Amino acid sequence: MGGAFLAAAVLARLGGRIGLPTIPLFILAGILLGPHTPGVVLLSDPHDLEMLSALGLVLLLFYLGLEFHMDDLKAGGRKMAVAGGTYLALNVGAGLGFGFALGWGTSEALVLAGVLGISSSAIVTKVLVDTGRLGNPETKPILGIIVVEDIFLALYLAALQPVLSGADSLSSALLDGAKAFGFLLLLALAARYGTRLVGRLIDTPDDELLVISFLGAAVFLAGVSEWFGVADAIGAFMVGLMLGSTSSGERIRKLVHPLRDAFGAIFFFAFGLSIDPGDLPVVLWPVLAAVVLTLAMNVLAGFAAARVYGFGRGPAVNISTTLLARGEFALILATMAAAAGLDERLSPFIAGYVLLLAVLGPLAAGRVPELLSRRRVRAAVG
């Protein structure tokens, strides 16, 4: 673990000197020091960091919830649903069509629909923090789309599991979906009506006790969410949503920073450990085609979301590039596909696709809006 922190820090410092974002560098550190690359191997089994990696994801989404105020959710619920639904329709639909076009099978196409359709909540959060855009107007639709994606994710996993396992019981699939949706509804009601009570329970002048309290609440509810078939990250997000509106919200935001950054780095490092570069050439062309398709769909979805909110081209580009990266959900699907005995090409395809977009996404989010801004300045001067 110490080696993981140090390797991530060294690469991030070197990359920072030439303006590279930290996310792809943390991932690269995991690839270089993982079991699939010659040289020093810090960890022969990526699962050794599984719990710490999960904690990193939970803290990233908890922080995202702290920044997403209940007032924003109440005021923009309809727009959020339209923007999120449009994003999913374009990207999941394109992923399903791409899966059938590859001809690998129906189950494989359903997996690819999720892989190509869902953004990485962890990377999106980190990009927003690193680029200093949490206060931008277009961040509201970005966070709204992430929330809609997470809700869809819970229902999608519940429906996909019996398909991949070969279960023929429709009632079982419906029961899992109803359980996940019911728990999501319960979380939403708690966030809507329970904020005042939660605020009184967690409030304390002692920073040590406050850290223990909010960390325990976030991790515990994340675990309970997973038990109900809802992504653990959305449970942590809802805790952040509740606590962010309390009188302790501002203190919690400051106290969670170092925890978020440290364990977030471990999340991306562990992500890199799971990637085997040797498998990538086999699926190079399908991966490149999928990346191009995702770029096109994200641009369309970004401009559609911007139109819903009445934004111009600049915010539309920010939405498109910030939501581009794919990550943890795709890796979950890869694991499910391998366990179900689906086409062997799926795992290397998902690894290559996720790796490329995990690198391109943060780079595009940082550089493309900056280039467009410079071009507008030059045009104005000219």
XYZ file of C-alpha atoms in Angstrom:
382
model
C 0.000 0.000 0.000
C 2.850 2.356 0.823
C 4.454 1.562 -2.510
C 1.166 2.286 -4.275
C 0.898 5.712 -2.641
C 4.520 6.581 -3.429
C 4.391 5.357 -7.038
C 1.204 7.306 -7.674
C 2.709 10.424 -6.072
C 5.968 10.251 -8.063
C 4.253 9.769 -11.429
C 1.674 12.467 -10.657
C 4.427 14.951 -9.740
C 6.351 14.203 -12.930
C 3.218 14.469 -15.043
C 2.134 17.644 -13.303
C 5.257 19.387 -14.576
C 4.019 18.977 -18.150
C 0.376 19.644 -17.314
C -0.999 16.073 -17.301
C -4.009 15.278 -15.069
C -3.466 12.900 -12.157
C -6.074 10.227 -13.017
C -4.322 8.567 -15.990
C -1.001 8.775 -14.116
C -2.423 6.936 -11.094
C -3.759 4.283 -13.488
C -0.393 4.080 -15.273
C 1.348 3.519 -11.927
C -0.929 0.537 -11.322
C -0.224 -0.905 -14.786
C 3.562 -0.525 -14.465
C 3.721 -2.064 -10.991
C 1.035 -4.711 -11.485
C 1.279 -8.446 -12.208
C 0.817 -8.055 -15.974
C 3.893 -5.883 -16.642
C 7.571 -6.986 -16.489
C 9.695 -5.532 -13.695
C 8.806 -4.704 -10.104
C 5.469 -6.179 -8.998
C 4.003 -4.520 -5.926
C 0.897 -6.690 -5.879
C 0.477 -10.041 -7.600
C -3.272 -10.060 -6.862
C -5.213 -6.822 -7.548
C -7.942 -8.032 -5.146
C -5.560 -7.294 -2.253
C -6.534 -3.624 -2.626
C -10.228 -4.316 -3.244
C -11.543 -2.924 0.053
C -9.334 0.172 -0.060
C -10.311 0.730 -3.679
C -14.000 0.478 -2.771
C -13.438 3.000 0.026
C -11.881 5.383 -2.509
C -14.963 5.174 -4.724
C -17.280 5.650 -1.738
C -15.416 8.778 -0.599
C -15.341 10.266 -4.106
C -19.118 9.904 -4.444
C -19.710 11.024 -0.854
C -17.885 14.262 -1.689
C -19.929 14.603 -4.867
C -23.096 14.387 -2.754
C -21.801 17.091 -0.422
C -21.497 19.448 -3.405
C -24.911 18.589 -4.858
C -27.439 20.527 -2.766
C -30.999 19.359 -2.187
C -32.281 22.693 -3.542
C -30.639 21.898 -6.886
C -32.336 18.501 -6.926
C -35.756 19.955 -6.080
C -35.541 22.823 -8.559
C -34.051 20.908 -11.475
C -35.572 17.452 -11.121
C -37.413 17.502 -14.463
C -34.471 18.918 -16.408
C -32.157 16.428 -14.710
C -34.380 13.518 -15.746
C -34.597 14.742 -19.357
C -30.838 15.379 -19.656
C -29.955 12.065 -17.981
C -32.510 10.120 -20.011
C -31.210 11.629 -23.246
C -27.619 10.795 -22.322
C -28.524 7.183 -21.513
C -30.682 6.747 -24.607
C -27.889 7.903 -26.915
C -24.994 6.105 -25.237
C -26.661 2.884 -24.077
C -28.502 2.627 -27.408
C -25.263 3.105 -29.331
C -23.535 0.534 -27.119
C -26.274 -2.047 -27.734
C -26.136 -1.458 -31.490
C -22.344 -1.695 -31.446
C -22.542 -4.970 -29.513
C -24.880 -6.535 -32.078
C -22.706 -5.185 -34.917
C -19.677 -7.034 -33.491
C -21.629 -10.284 -33.657
C -20.335 -11.656 -30.349
C -23.795 -12.650 -29.061
C -26.914 -11.190 -27.430
C -25.640 -11.418 -23.827
C -22.372 -9.815 -24.917
C -24.292 -6.991 -26.622
C -26.246 -6.335 -23.414
C -22.973 -6.115 -21.476
C -21.474 -3.739 -24.061
C -24.577 -1.517 -23.838
C -23.735 -0.877 -20.181
C -19.998 -0.579 -20.784
C -20.388 2.076 -23.490
C -23.380 3.759 -21.890
C -22.363 4.629 -18.313
C -19.812 7.268 -17.302
C -17.324 6.763 -14.477
C -18.694 8.575 -11.414
C -15.252 8.461 -9.784
C -13.406 9.989 -12.730
C -16.119 12.598 -13.350
C -15.907 13.685 -9.712
C -12.112 13.880 -9.815
C -12.169 15.850 -13.082
C -14.612 18.389 -11.632
C -12.415 18.805 -8.554
C -9.122 18.995 -10.484
C -10.431 21.521 -13.039
C -12.090 23.684 -10.371
C -15.510 23.497 -12.041
C -17.648 22.409 -9.093
C -19.147 25.904 -8.951
C -19.827 26.205 -12.702
C -23.470 26.340 -13.894
C -22.985 23.321 -16.204
C -21.880 21.192 -13.246
C -25.541 20.842 -12.205
C -26.543 18.889 -15.338
C -23.316 16.863 -15.113
C -24.126 15.803 -11.556
C -27.748 15.278 -12.517
C -26.765 12.924 -15.327
C -24.491 11.013 -12.921
C -27.407 10.597 -10.498
C -29.731 9.346 -13.268
C -26.984 6.982 -14.465
C -26.549 5.552 -10.973
C -30.287 4.942 -10.651
C -30.315 3.272 -14.075
C -27.215 1.303 -13.073
C -28.982 -0.248 -10.083
C -31.965 -1.340 -12.178
C -29.775 -2.466 -15.079
C -27.616 -4.705 -12.903
C -30.690 -6.203 -11.278
C -32.138 -7.037 -14.721
C -28.831 -8.198 -16.249
C -27.781 -10.585 -13.489
C -30.408 -13.283 -14.212
C -29.736 -12.976 -17.962
C -26.007 -13.605 -17.519
C -26.545 -16.381 -14.993
C -29.004 -18.111 -17.289
C -31.898 -17.739 -14.871
C -35.280 -18.147 -16.533
C -37.287 -16.689 -13.673
C -38.801 -13.343 -14.634
C -40.251 -12.997 -11.141
C -36.746 -13.204 -9.640
C -35.490 -10.419 -11.907
C -38.545 -8.265 -11.136
C -38.103 -8.855 -7.400
C -34.445 -7.764 -7.519
C -35.386 -4.679 -9.519
C -38.222 -3.784 -7.141
C -35.942 -4.217 -4.111
C -33.306 -1.898 -5.603
C -35.862 0.703 -6.682
C -37.601 0.603 -3.286
C -34.349 1.235 -1.462
C -33.501 4.105 -3.824
C -36.909 5.623 -3.076
C -36.284 5.252 0.661
C -32.914 7.022 0.309
C -34.514 9.839 -1.673
C -37.232 10.330 0.959
C -34.619 10.367 3.726
C -32.596 12.984 1.824
C -35.734 15.050 1.236
C -37.300 14.974 4.702
C -34.626 13.726 7.112
C -31.918 16.365 6.715
C -32.830 18.306 9.866
C -32.837 15.204 12.069
C -29.549 13.938 10.554
C -28.005 17.362 11.121
C -28.854 17.279 14.828
C -27.528 13.725 15.212
C -24.161 14.373 13.550
C -23.456 17.885 14.829
C -20.455 18.118 17.181
C -17.759 20.779 17.767
C -15.068 18.040 17.915
C -13.482 17.444 14.478
C -12.314 13.954 15.427
C -15.819 12.813 16.331
C -17.263 14.495 13.238
C -14.837 12.617 10.942
C -15.645 9.284 12.578
C -19.382 10.017 12.357
C -19.599 11.027 8.691
C -17.132 8.343 7.589
C -19.084 5.667 9.455
C -22.393 6.876 8.011
C -21.077 6.982 4.423
C -19.394 3.569 4.510
C -22.223 1.869 6.421
C -24.958 3.096 4.099
C -22.802 2.230 1.068
C -22.620 -1.345 2.351
C -26.358 -1.504 3.021
C -27.036 -0.146 -0.477
C -24.972 -2.909 -2.040
C -26.920 -5.504 -0.045
C -30.146 -4.137 -1.593
C -28.704 -4.360 -5.111
C -27.950 -0.632 -5.399
C -24.424 0.549 -6.249
C -22.503 1.261 -3.033
C -21.432 4.601 -4.487
C -24.989 5.918 -4.718
C -25.563 5.119 -1.029
C -22.509 7.224 -0.168
C -23.729 9.938 -2.553
C -27.085 10.131 -0.743
C -25.338 10.430 2.652
C -23.292 13.304 1.247
C -26.461 14.875 -0.140
C -28.041 14.824 3.322
C -24.976 15.983 5.261
C -24.061 18.714 2.802
C -27.263 20.598 3.668
C -26.684 20.473 7.453
C -24.959 23.084 9.611
C -21.860 20.832 9.649
C -21.730 20.585 5.846
C -18.933 23.072 5.245
C -16.719 21.529 7.950
C -17.322 18.038 6.547
C -16.294 19.202 3.060
C -12.956 20.432 4.438
C -12.326 17.389 6.637
C -13.050 14.817 3.921
C -10.593 16.344 1.395
C -7.428 14.442 2.434
C -9.341 11.160 2.814
C -10.946 11.590 -0.610
C -7.638 12.361 -2.304
C -5.671 9.549 -0.656
C -8.131 6.719 -1.171
C -9.193 8.076 -4.561
C -5.583 7.601 -5.689
C -5.706 3.982 -4.466
C -8.933 3.439 -6.445
C -7.289 4.484 -9.710
C -4.064 2.621 -8.903
C -6.058 -0.593 -8.279
C -7.872 0.042 -11.548
C -4.497 -0.003 -13.323
C -3.508 -3.258 -11.587
C -6.409 -5.058 -13.260
C -5.348 -4.131 -16.821
C -3.210 -6.545 -18.836
C -1.592 -4.601 -21.727
C -0.735 -7.885 -23.477
C -4.415 -8.618 -24.175
C -5.113 -5.313 -25.873
C -3.764 -5.940 -29.446
C -6.341 -8.714 -29.979
C -9.222 -6.234 -29.716
C -7.477 -3.046 -30.879
C -9.799 -2.182 -33.790
C -13.079 -2.807 -31.942
C -11.735 -0.717 -29.041
C -10.826 2.204 -31.332
C -14.214 2.007 -33.065
C -15.993 2.024 -29.679
C -13.973 5.033 -28.510
C -14.868 7.003 -31.667
C -18.542 6.061 -31.228
C -18.502 7.159 -27.578
C -16.880 10.478 -28.502
C -19.620 11.146 -31.063
C -22.454 10.158 -28.717
C -21.022 12.242 -25.878
C -20.855 15.326 -28.069
C -24.495 14.839 -29.117
C -25.594 14.143 -25.530
C -23.593 17.092 -24.164
C -25.162 19.557 -26.575
C -28.623 18.070 -25.949
C -28.187 18.467 -22.172
C -26.909 22.013 -22.629
C -29.977 22.841 -24.703
C -32.285 21.508 -21.969
C -30.610 23.887 -19.486
C -30.341 26.800 -21.933
C -26.522 26.779 -22.068
C -24.279 27.719 -24.987
C -21.439 25.924 -26.759
C -18.809 26.315 -24.012
C -20.835 24.604 -21.269
C -21.956 21.960 -23.799
C -18.320 21.098 -24.504
C -17.621 20.916 -20.757
C -20.542 18.505 -20.277
C -19.428 16.333 -23.224
C -15.789 16.040 -22.176
C -16.372 15.697 -18.421
C -18.754 12.734 -18.878
C -16.539 10.986 -21.442
C -14.537 8.660 -19.163
C -15.684 5.109 -18.432
C -14.454 3.163 -15.412
C -15.632 1.218 -12.388
C -19.025 0.098 -13.735
C -17.425 -1.267 -16.910
C -14.986 -3.297 -14.823
C -17.861 -4.720 -12.764
C -19.514 -5.820 -16.009
C -16.250 -7.376 -17.203
C -16.103 -9.443 -14.016
C -19.736 -10.520 -14.428
C -19.146 -11.458 -18.080
C -16.092 -13.563 -17.205
C -17.987 -15.378 -14.442
C -20.854 -16.093 -16.864
C -18.475 -17.628 -19.422
C -19.216 -15.089 -22.171
C -16.956 -14.390 -25.165
C -13.288 -14.285 -24.062
C -12.712 -11.120 -26.079
C -15.004 -9.123 -23.797
C -12.555 -8.712 -20.896
C -9.590 -7.373 -22.939
C -11.988 -5.221 -24.977
C -13.431 -3.624 -21.831
C -9.960 -3.139 -20.322
C -8.628 -1.420 -23.452
C -11.741 0.705 -23.946
C -11.828 1.853 -20.323
C -8.080 2.561 -20.270
C -8.223 4.747 -23.399
C -11.202 6.755 -22.163
C -9.807 7.002 -18.622
C -6.804 8.740 -20.212
C -8.601 10.693 -22.952
C -11.496 11.841 -20.729
C -9.514 13.888 -18.172
C -7.184 15.190 -20.904
C -10.113 16.320 -23.048
C -11.926 17.840 -20.063
C -8.847 19.889 -19.184
C -7.561 20.846 -22.640
C -10.514 21.134 -25.067
C -12.443 23.878 -23.184
C -9.151 25.745 -22.685
C -8.373 25.580 -26.429
C -11.875 26.774 -27.329
C -11.563 29.653 -24.862
C -8.261 30.748 -26.416
C -9.786 30.559 -29.880
C -12.705 32.771 -28.809
C -10.283 35.317 -27.329
C -8.247 35.381 -30.540
C -11.407 35.782 -32.635
C -12.558 38.659 -30.422
C -9.177 40.374 -30.634
C -9.041 39.851 -34.398
